[in-house]
């Protein structure tokens, strides 16, 4: 938001520089981003001074040039060749010295004109940027003092603009008067001389005749509605002062009537709307909810289909504008307007926000209404606008002010205990200081008591409802920096559960980072369109956002995999095709048995996702290895083994085909199997939806299931084995349908305590292998912790293992 320093000073009379204003604003919770000084004429005509023409003679080699000598107040006269027809000796002029840069980036240099050296330029109005005349040089009155800078002589003004931000609860600071009120309290609490001068509307008088009647049909949507009619207005350009005020904060002037509405908005923070009264059909303004499907063409030329929850300002034949959001094309002020209807209102913030988000409209009016405008400002702002319209466009007030305010909104009353408030603050500042600050902030004391008070908060402070809110207001005015740090801090230590989830999550992140993965963070909001073709995560199980910011962010994500594909696509489009990253985040689903009406119908849990794609850049010490499924599986297994989870004890099944072209699902065995990991090669057609042509390998790990396994594990320590391992290999011919995992489980069971590990080091299909068969080369590691195994014992165990594999799977030894 932008704040004009000179505009602000109309309401706050205090001796503060722009920098001091910015520092005070930041101190009281209105964060300043920047301070920019804009000059009325770029450069401020630096180097241009008042000078006297001492002599003037015709140039011998020209029929229109003159050779002059000029006194610019520097003590030495200079020669200047001038082509103006009106230049003459004795004149006082504006003279640009050598090195001066005039508007249009025109730099004055020493030059030779028809053989005569010229040391500057005597200027015309258009050359200085203060007029359009180029008939001759600008001749000044005799009273002008030689040597005076043009900036001082012409009284050129500088406009300092302060750009700032407000939090959602500080909409009261979204105007010049709003900031002035806070600065006044800040200065008053420090006994710095200042005065708050708000524009008066006492000159407003109701006129003769009948004003435009109003009818409010929905008082919940429009608790207060005010209308003032003005006739005899003449629409045209705004006066210079009004245009400059709007331009200083980045607004383009339109016409005097519309400009007054915008001026009052940024002056008071109260949005207004001005209708052409002649375009109100039926002669009555109606405030109501829209009919479902009702159509309105707005100021941007778009035909919008309205919903039954939208508030509209209508006439007898249909809606004229979307209340508090956007004006209609057919009811606005134009060059032919002679009578206007000024609207000031307080609309329900929830209704305005819902409409603005659904229509994807963000206007200055909706920004304020949806955060909570001041209900008491509606009448004041409408009167202020009516007086200004009379001032800049003529006209007269018609009839009485029309108002609907059936249930006036009272100030919120809050009980204060000064002792408790000082404990919140952390310092004894005294009841007098508290009362002084509250009085400066426009709190009304309903009742004062020893050690406390009953106060009524201003209606524009929408977030102040409790004593702690009042403490916050006092603290920001008193100054957080004025609260000393205590000598000691007291805190309670709550023992955490072991293992601590956050510590485990950090440990996993560190493990992945150490293996070259980069952590990413994605938005939990995504587009429903992603899920329309998926069976594993169907669109009907998406958690929908009631008021989405856009159609690209209208549902909560069901999986991290699609976010990861967005990251891959984004990086590939920027020439980064080799990627290795992970993410930890929440996923959301509507349960199949739920209808979405209660919180119990939804499920949320966290996941880790891992992504590999592309080939790393070549390095001299090792060949580059293209990412593949087994590399990803190795990282997943490494992570599991880090927390003593043996992948061999998990059930394996094929990954869902709508997401993966090939892959595995790790499931916990039991009556109610739980999916721990899903990993594999993502479907090429799914990748193509994200414009990805290269293979992408991804895994998604369920955090609740993983953490339950980590919690279940009881760490114990044992002595390292003293006796050697024995290794044996077997080459087995098995059916294509037999998996390695089945062979591994059977071997471990048959070998009981002596077989420690089983590994697969080769798979062969082809020459001399019958159709429907494959060869698995398995490695077995045997060890007895108590003694050295003999060859006979090893052969007996291996024979038992081979018999088991032959019996269960029809395996034959090659």
GROMACS .gro file of N, CA and C in nm, residues 397-521:
model
  375
  397UNK      N    1  -2.719   1.901  -0.295
  397UNK     CA    2  -2.775   1.783  -0.228
  397UNK      C    3  -2.926   1.781  -0.252
  398UNK      N    4  -2.977   1.661  -0.281
  398UNK     CA    5  -3.120   1.646  -0.303
  398UNK      C    6  -3.181   1.571  -0.185
  399UNK      N    7  -3.279   1.634  -0.119
  399UNK     CA    8  -3.354   1.567  -0.015
  399UNK      C    9  -3.271   1.523   0.103
  400UNK      N   10  -3.327   1.425   0.177
  400UNK     CA   11  -3.265   1.375   0.299
  400UNK      C   12  -3.169   1.261   0.269
  401UNK      N   13  -3.080   1.237   0.365
  401UNK     CA   14  -2.992   1.120   0.357
  401UNK      C   15  -3.076   0.995   0.378
  402UNK      N   16  -3.062   0.898   0.289
  402UNK     CA   17  -3.132   0.770   0.303
  402UNK      C   18  -3.041   0.672   0.378
  403UNK      N   19  -3.096   0.607   0.479
  403UNK     CA   20  -3.013   0.518   0.560
  403UNK      C   21  -3.094   0.400   0.611
  404UNK      N   22  -3.031   0.281   0.606
  404UNK     CA   23  -3.086   0.160   0.666
  404UNK      C   24  -2.983   0.109   0.766
  405UNK      N   25  -3.018   0.114   0.894
  405UNK     CA   26  -2.927   0.071   1.000
  405UNK      C   27  -3.012   0.020   1.117
  406UNK      N   28  -3.084  -0.091   1.094
  406UNK     CA   29  -3.182  -0.137   1.193
  406UNK      C   30  -3.121  -0.176   1.327
  407UNK      N   31  -3.001  -0.232   1.326
  407UNK     CA   32  -2.937  -0.275   1.450
  407UNK      C   33  -2.799  -0.211   1.457
  408UNK      N   34  -2.788  -0.093   1.518
  408UNK     CA   35  -2.657  -0.025   1.525
  408UNK      C   36  -2.552  -0.115   1.590
  409UNK      N   37  -2.432  -0.112   1.533
  409UNK     CA   38  -2.322  -0.194   1.585
  409UNK      C   39  -2.249  -0.115   1.693
  410UNK      N   40  -2.260  -0.163   1.815
  410UNK     CA   41  -2.202  -0.093   1.930
  410UNK      C   42  -2.054  -0.125   1.942
  411UNK      N   43  -1.984  -0.036   2.012
  411UNK     CA   44  -1.845  -0.063   2.045
  411UNK      C   45  -1.837  -0.183   2.138
  412UNK      N   46  -1.735  -0.265   2.119
  412UNK     CA   47  -1.716  -0.381   2.206
  412UNK      C   48  -1.661  -0.333   2.341
  413UNK      N   49  -1.727  -0.375   2.448
  413UNK     CA   50  -1.684  -0.336   2.582
  413UNK      C   51  -1.595  -0.446   2.641
  414UNK      N   52  -1.485  -0.404   2.702
  414UNK     CA   53  -1.384  -0.500   2.750
  414UNK      C   54  -1.344  -0.461   2.892
  415UNK      N   55  -1.345  -0.560   2.982
  415UNK     CA   56  -1.300  -0.540   3.120
  415UNK      C   57  -1.147  -0.547   3.124
  416UNK      N   58  -1.086  -0.448   3.190
  416UNK     CA   59  -0.941  -0.444   3.201
  416UNK      C   60  -0.898  -0.451   3.346
  417UNK      N   61  -0.798  -0.533   3.371
  417UNK     CA   62  -0.732  -0.540   3.501
  417UNK      C   63  -0.587  -0.498   3.478
  418UNK      N   64  -0.551  -0.380   3.526
  418UNK     CA   65  -0.419  -0.325   3.495
  418UNK      C   66  -0.306  -0.414   3.546
  419UNK      N   67  -0.325  -0.475   3.663
  419UNK     CA   68  -0.221  -0.562   3.717
  419UNK      C   69  -0.197  -0.683   3.627
  420UNK      N   70  -0.307  -0.745   3.583
  420UNK     CA   71  -0.293  -0.861   3.494
  420UNK      C   72  -0.233  -0.818   3.361
  421UNK      N   73  -0.272  -0.702   3.313
  421UNK     CA   74  -0.218  -0.654   3.186
  421UNK      C   75  -0.067  -0.630   3.196
  422UNK      N   76  -0.022  -0.577   3.309
  422UNK     CA   77   0.122  -0.555   3.326
  422UNK      C   78   0.198  -0.685   3.333
  423UNK      N   79   0.134  -0.789   3.386
  423UNK     CA   80   0.201  -0.921   3.386
  423UNK      C   81   0.212  -0.973   3.243
  424UNK      N   82   0.110  -0.949   3.160
  424UNK     CA   83   0.120  -0.986   3.018
  424UNK      C   84   0.233  -0.909   2.950
  425UNK      N   85   0.239  -0.780   2.979
  425UNK     CA   86   0.339  -0.693   2.916
  425UNK      C   87   0.480  -0.730   2.959
  426UNK      N   88   0.494  -0.768   3.087
  426UNK     CA   89   0.626  -0.800   3.139
  426UNK      C   90   0.696  -0.682   3.200
  427UNK      N   91   0.620  -0.576   3.228
  427UNK     CA   92   0.680  -0.457   3.286
  427UNK      C   93   0.569  -0.373   3.349
  428UNK      N   94   0.602  -0.311   3.461
  428UNK     CA   95   0.505  -0.221   3.525
  428UNK      C   96   0.514  -0.084   3.457
  429UNK      N   97   0.414  -0.053   3.377
  429UNK     CA   98   0.415   0.076   3.307
  429UNK      C   99   0.319   0.176   3.371
  430UNK      N  100   0.237   0.127   3.464
  430UNK     CA  101   0.149   0.215   3.538
  430UNK      C  102   0.014   0.235   3.471
  431UNK      N  103  -0.088   0.251   3.555
  431UNK     CA  104  -0.224   0.271   3.504
  431UNK      C  105  -0.238   0.399   3.424
  432UNK      N  106  -0.165   0.503   3.463
  432UNK     CA  107  -0.174   0.631   3.392
  432UNK      C  108  -0.128   0.617   3.247
  433UNK      N  109  -0.019   0.544   3.228
  433UNK     CA  110   0.032   0.522   3.092
  433UNK      C  111  -0.068   0.442   3.009
  434UNK      N  112  -0.125   0.339   3.072
  434UNK     CA  113  -0.225   0.258   3.001
  434UNK      C  114  -0.342   0.345   2.957
  435UNK      N  115  -0.394   0.428   3.048
  435UNK     CA  116  -0.509   0.511   3.017
  435UNK      C  117  -0.473   0.618   2.914
  436UNK      N  118  -0.352   0.668   2.920
  436UNK     CA  119  -0.308   0.770   2.825
  436UNK      C  120  -0.303   0.713   2.683
  437UNK      N  121  -0.249   0.593   2.670
  437UNK     CA  122  -0.240   0.530   2.539
  437UNK      C  123  -0.379   0.497   2.486
  438UNK      N  124  -0.464   0.442   2.571
  438UNK     CA  125  -0.599   0.405   2.526
  438UNK      C  126  -0.679   0.528   2.485
  439UNK      N  127  -0.664   0.636   2.558
  439UNK     CA  128  -0.736   0.759   2.522
  439UNK      C  129  -0.687   0.811   2.387
  440UNK      N  130  -0.556   0.803   2.363
  440UNK     CA  131  -0.502   0.849   2.235
  440UNK      C  132  -0.546   0.758   2.120
  441UNK      N  133  -0.574   0.631   2.150
  441UNK     CA  134  -0.621   0.537   2.048
  441UNK      C  135  -0.772   0.543   2.029
  442UNK      N  136  -0.839   0.638   2.096
  442UNK     CA  137  -0.982   0.661   2.081
  442UNK      C  138  -1.066   0.554   2.150
  443UNK      N  139  -1.011   0.491   2.254
  443UNK     CA  140  -1.094   0.405   2.339
  443UNK      C  141  -1.179   0.495   2.428
  444UNK      N  142  -1.299   0.451   2.455
  444UNK     CA  143  -1.387   0.527   2.544
  444UNK      C  144  -1.394   0.456   2.679
  445UNK      N  145  -1.374   0.532   2.786
  445UNK     CA  146  -1.378   0.473   2.920
  445UNK      C  147  -1.523   0.477   2.969
  446UNK      N  148  -1.583   0.360   2.975
  446UNK     CA  149  -1.721   0.349   3.024
  446UNK      C  150  -1.723   0.367   3.175
  447UNK      N  151  -1.620   0.308   3.238
  447UNK     CA  152  -1.612   0.317   3.384
  447UNK      C  153  -1.465   0.297   3.426
  448UNK      N  154  -1.418   0.384   3.512
  448UNK     CA  155  -1.284   0.371   3.568
  448UNK      C  156  -1.294   0.322   3.711
  449UNK      N  157  -1.208   0.225   3.744
  449UNK     CA  158  -1.208   0.167   3.877
  449UNK      C  159  -1.065   0.162   3.928
  450UNK      N  160  -1.047   0.147   4.057
  450UNK     CA  161  -0.910   0.130   4.111
  450UNK      C  162  -0.845   0.004   4.051
  451UNK      N  163  -0.735   0.021   3.981
  451UNK     CA  164  -0.662  -0.093   3.925
  451UNK      C  165  -0.723  -0.150   3.799
  452UNK      N  166  -0.817  -0.079   3.735
  452UNK     CA  167  -0.877  -0.133   3.613
  452UNK      C  168  -0.980  -0.039   3.556
  453UNK      N  169  -1.048  -0.087   3.452
  453UNK     CA  170  -1.149  -0.004   3.386
  453UNK      C  171  -1.234  -0.091   3.294
  454UNK      N  172  -1.348  -0.037   3.257
  454UNK     CA  173  -1.432  -0.094   3.153
  454UNK      C  174  -1.424   0.001   3.034
  455UNK      N  175  -1.371  -0.048   2.920
  455UNK     CA  176  -1.350   0.038   2.805
  455UNK      C  177  -1.431  -0.012   2.686
  456UNK      N  178  -1.458   0.079   2.595
  456UNK     CA  179  -1.525   0.046   2.470
  456UNK      C  180  -1.427   0.072   2.356
  457UNK      N  181  -1.395  -0.034   2.279
  457UNK     CA  182  -1.297  -0.023   2.171
  457UNK      C  183  -1.359   0.047   2.051
  458UNK      N  184  -1.280   0.121   1.973
  458UNK     CA  185  -1.332   0.183   1.851
  458UNK      C  186  -1.386   0.079   1.754
  459UNK      N  187  -1.489   0.115   1.680
  459UNK     CA  188  -1.552   0.019   1.588
  459UNK      C  189  -1.459  -0.019   1.473
  460UNK      N  190  -1.359   0.064   1.443
  460UNK     CA  191  -1.269   0.030   1.332
  460UNK      C  192  -1.162  -0.070   1.374
  461UNK      N  193  -1.150  -0.100   1.502
  461UNK     CA  194  -1.055  -0.203   1.547
  461UNK      C  195  -1.128  -0.336   1.554
  462UNK      N  196  -1.137  -0.402   1.439
  462UNK     CA  197  -1.223  -0.519   1.426
  462UNK      C  198  -1.173  -0.640   1.504
  463UNK      N  199  -1.044  -0.644   1.536
  463UNK     CA  200  -0.989  -0.763   1.600
  463UNK      C  201  -0.975  -0.748   1.751
  464UNK      N  202  -1.015  -0.635   1.808
  464UNK     CA  203  -0.999  -0.611   1.952
  464UNK      C  204  -1.129  -0.654   2.021
  465UNK      N  205  -1.123  -0.770   2.089
  465UNK     CA  206  -1.242  -0.822   2.157
  465UNK      C  207  -1.213  -0.864   2.301
  466UNK      N  208  -1.084  -0.882   2.336
  466UNK     CA  209  -1.049  -0.933   2.468
  466UNK      C  210  -0.941  -0.846   2.531
  467UNK      N  211  -0.917  -0.870   2.658
  467UNK     CA  212  -0.816  -0.793   2.729
  467UNK      C  213  -0.678  -0.810   2.666
  468UNK      N  214  -0.647  -0.933   2.622
  468UNK     CA  215  -0.515  -0.956   2.563
  468UNK      C  216  -0.499  -0.878   2.433
  469UNK      N  217  -0.609  -0.855   2.360
  469UNK     CA  218  -0.602  -0.772   2.238
  469UNK      C  219  -0.568  -0.628   2.274
  470UNK      N  220  -0.625  -0.580   2.384
  470UNK     CA  221  -0.596  -0.443   2.429
  470UNK      C  222  -0.449  -0.434   2.471
  471UNK      N  223  -0.398  -0.537   2.535
  471UNK     CA  224  -0.256  -0.541   2.572
  471UNK      C  225  -0.168  -0.527   2.448
  472UNK      N  226  -0.205  -0.596   2.341
  472UNK     CA  227  -0.128  -0.587   2.217
  472UNK      C  228  -0.129  -0.444   2.163
  473UNK      N  229  -0.245  -0.378   2.168
  473UNK     CA  230  -0.255  -0.240   2.120
  473UNK      C  231  -0.166  -0.148   2.204
  474UNK      N  232  -0.168  -0.168   2.335
  474UNK     CA  233  -0.085  -0.085   2.424
  474UNK      C  234   0.064  -0.109   2.396
  475UNK      N  235   0.100  -0.235   2.378
  475UNK     CA  236   0.241  -0.268   2.357
  475UNK      C  237   0.297  -0.208   2.229
  476UNK      N  238   0.218  -0.212   2.120
  476UNK     CA  239   0.273  -0.160   1.994
  476UNK      C  240   0.289  -0.009   1.999
  477UNK      N  241   0.204   0.061   2.078
  477UNK     CA  242   0.219   0.206   2.091
  477UNK      C  243   0.329   0.238   2.193
  478UNK      N  244   0.332   0.164   2.302
  478UNK     CA  245   0.434   0.187   2.404
  478UNK      C  246   0.572   0.154   2.350
  479UNK      N  247   0.578   0.049   2.267
  479UNK     CA  248   0.704   0.011   2.205
  479UNK      C  249   0.759  -0.118   2.263
  480UNK      N  250   0.767  -0.220   2.181
  480UNK     CA  251   0.822  -0.348   2.227
  480UNK      C  252   0.968  -0.331   2.269
  481UNK      N  253   1.038  -0.239   2.204
  481UNK     CA  254   1.178  -0.218   2.238
  481UNK      C  255   1.196  -0.155   2.376
  482UNK      N  256   1.088  -0.103   2.431
  482UNK     CA  257   1.096  -0.041   2.564
  482UNK      C  258   1.070  -0.142   2.677
  483UNK      N  259   1.044  -0.266   2.640
  483UNK     CA  260   1.025  -0.371   2.741
  483UNK      C  261   1.159  -0.441   2.760
  484UNK      N  262   1.218  -0.425   2.879
  484UNK     CA  263   1.350  -0.483   2.905
  484UNK      C  264   1.339  -0.635   2.916
  485UNK      N  265   1.447  -0.701   2.877
  485UNK     CA  266   1.453  -0.845   2.893
  485UNK      C  267   1.468  -0.878   3.042
  486UNK      N  268   1.395  -0.978   3.092
  486UNK     CA  269   1.407  -1.014   3.234
  486UNK      C  270   1.542  -1.078   3.263
  487UNK      N  271   1.581  -1.073   3.388
  487UNK     CA  272   1.709  -1.132   3.428
  487UNK      C  273   1.704  -1.284   3.426
  488UNK      N  274   1.585  -1.339   3.442
  488UNK     CA  275   1.571  -1.485   3.440
  488UNK      C  276   1.443  -1.522   3.366
  489UNK      N  277   1.444  -1.639   3.307
  489UNK     CA  278   1.327  -1.691   3.237
  489UNK      C  279   1.279  -1.817   3.306
  490UNK      N  280   1.149  -1.829   3.323
  490UNK     CA  281   1.091  -1.949   3.383
  490UNK      C  282   1.016  -2.027   3.278
  491UNK      N  283   1.034  -2.155   3.280
  491UNK     CA  284   0.964  -2.239   3.183
  491UNK      C  285   0.945  -2.378   3.242
  492UNK      N  286   0.847  -2.446   3.193
  492UNK     CA  287   0.822  -2.584   3.236
  492UNK      C  288   0.877  -2.678   3.130
  493UNK      N  289   0.939  -2.783   3.174
  493UNK     CA  290   0.996  -2.882   3.083
  493UNK      C  291   0.905  -3.003   3.080
  494UNK      N  292   0.852  -3.031   2.964
  494UNK     CA  293   0.762  -3.145   2.948
  494UNK      C  294   0.839  -3.258   2.881
  495UNK      N  295   0.848  -3.373   2.947
  495UNK     CA  296   0.922  -3.484   2.884
  495UNK      C  297   0.854  -3.527   2.755
  496UNK      N  298   0.933  -3.547   2.652
  496UNK     CA  299   0.878  -3.588   2.523
  496UNK      C  300   0.882  -3.739   2.509
  497UNK      N  301   0.795  -3.788   2.421
  497UNK     CA  302   0.790  -3.932   2.397
  497UNK      C  303   0.916  -3.976   2.324
  498UNK      N  304   0.952  -4.100   2.349
  498UNK     CA  305   1.069  -4.158   2.284
  498UNK      C  306   1.023  -4.272   2.194
  499UNK      N  307   1.063  -4.276   2.069
  499UNK     CA  308   1.144  -4.175   2.002
  499UNK      C  309   1.061  -4.050   1.967
  500UNK      N  310   1.129  -3.939   1.957
  500UNK     CA  311   1.061  -3.814   1.926
  500UNK      C  312   1.038  -3.804   1.775
  501UNK      N  313   0.913  -3.784   1.731
  501UNK     CA  314   0.885  -3.784   1.587
  501UNK      C  315   0.966  -3.681   1.510
  502UNK      N  316   0.978  -3.560   1.565
  502UNK     CA  317   1.051  -3.456   1.494
  502UNK      C  318   1.197  -3.493   1.476
  503UNK      N  319   1.256  -3.556   1.579
  503UNK     CA  320   1.396  -3.596   1.569
  503UNK      C  321   1.414  -3.705   1.461
  504UNK      N  322   1.317  -3.796   1.453
  504UNK     CA  323   1.325  -3.902   1.352
  504UNK      C  324   1.311  -3.842   1.212
  505UNK      N  325   1.216  -3.750   1.197
  505UNK     CA  326   1.197  -3.686   1.066
  505UNK      C  327   1.324  -3.613   1.022
  506UNK      N  328   1.385  -3.541   1.116
  506UNK     CA  329   1.510  -3.471   1.084
  506UNK      C  330   1.621  -3.568   1.048
  507UNK      N  331   1.623  -3.681   1.119
  507UNK     CA  332   1.725  -3.782   1.091
  507UNK      C  333   1.709  -3.839   0.951
  508UNK      N  334   1.583  -3.864   0.910
  508UNK     CA  335   1.558  -3.915   0.775
  508UNK      C  336   1.599  -3.811   0.672
  509UNK      N  337   1.563  -3.686   0.697
  509UNK     CA  338   1.599  -3.579   0.604
  509UNK      C  339   1.751  -3.567   0.590
  510UNK      N  340   1.822  -3.579   0.702
  510UNK     CA  341   1.968  -3.572   0.698
  510UNK      C  342   2.027  -3.689   0.621
  511UNK      N  343   1.969  -3.807   0.638
  511UNK     CA  344   2.016  -3.925   0.567
  511UNK      C  345   2.001  -3.906   0.416
  512UNK      N  346   1.885  -3.858   0.374
  512UNK     CA  347   1.861  -3.838   0.232
  512UNK      C  348   1.950  -3.727   0.177
  513UNK      N  349   1.966  -3.620   0.253
  513UNK     CA  350   2.052  -3.510   0.208
  513UNK      C  351   2.197  -3.557   0.194
  514UNK      N  352   2.240  -3.644   0.285
  514UNK     CA  353   2.377  -3.696   0.279
  514UNK      C  354   2.397  -3.783   0.156
  515UNK      N  355   2.288  -3.836   0.099
  515UNK     CA  356   2.297  -3.919  -0.020
  515UNK      C  357   2.264  -3.841  -0.148
  516UNK      N  358   2.270  -3.709  -0.137
  516UNK     CA  359   2.258  -3.627  -0.257
  516UNK      C  360   2.119  -3.578  -0.290
  517UNK      N  361   2.021  -3.603  -0.203
  517UNK     CA  362   1.885  -3.556  -0.228
  517UNK      C  363   1.870  -3.412  -0.178
  518UNK      N  364   1.791  -3.335  -0.249
  518UNK     CA  365   1.759  -3.197  -0.212
  518UNK      C  366   1.615  -3.194  -0.163
  519UNK      N  367   1.592  -3.126  -0.050
  519UNK     CA  368   1.456  -3.119   0.003
  519UNK      C  369   1.375  -3.012  -0.069
  520UNK      N  370   1.251  -3.044  -0.102
  520UNK     CA  371   1.160  -2.947  -0.164
  520UNK      C  372   1.037  -2.930  -0.075
  521UNK      N  373   0.968  -2.819  -0.094
  521UNK     CA  374   0.843  -2.792  -0.024
  521UNK      C  375   0.742  -2.743  -0.126
   0.00000   0.00000   0.00000
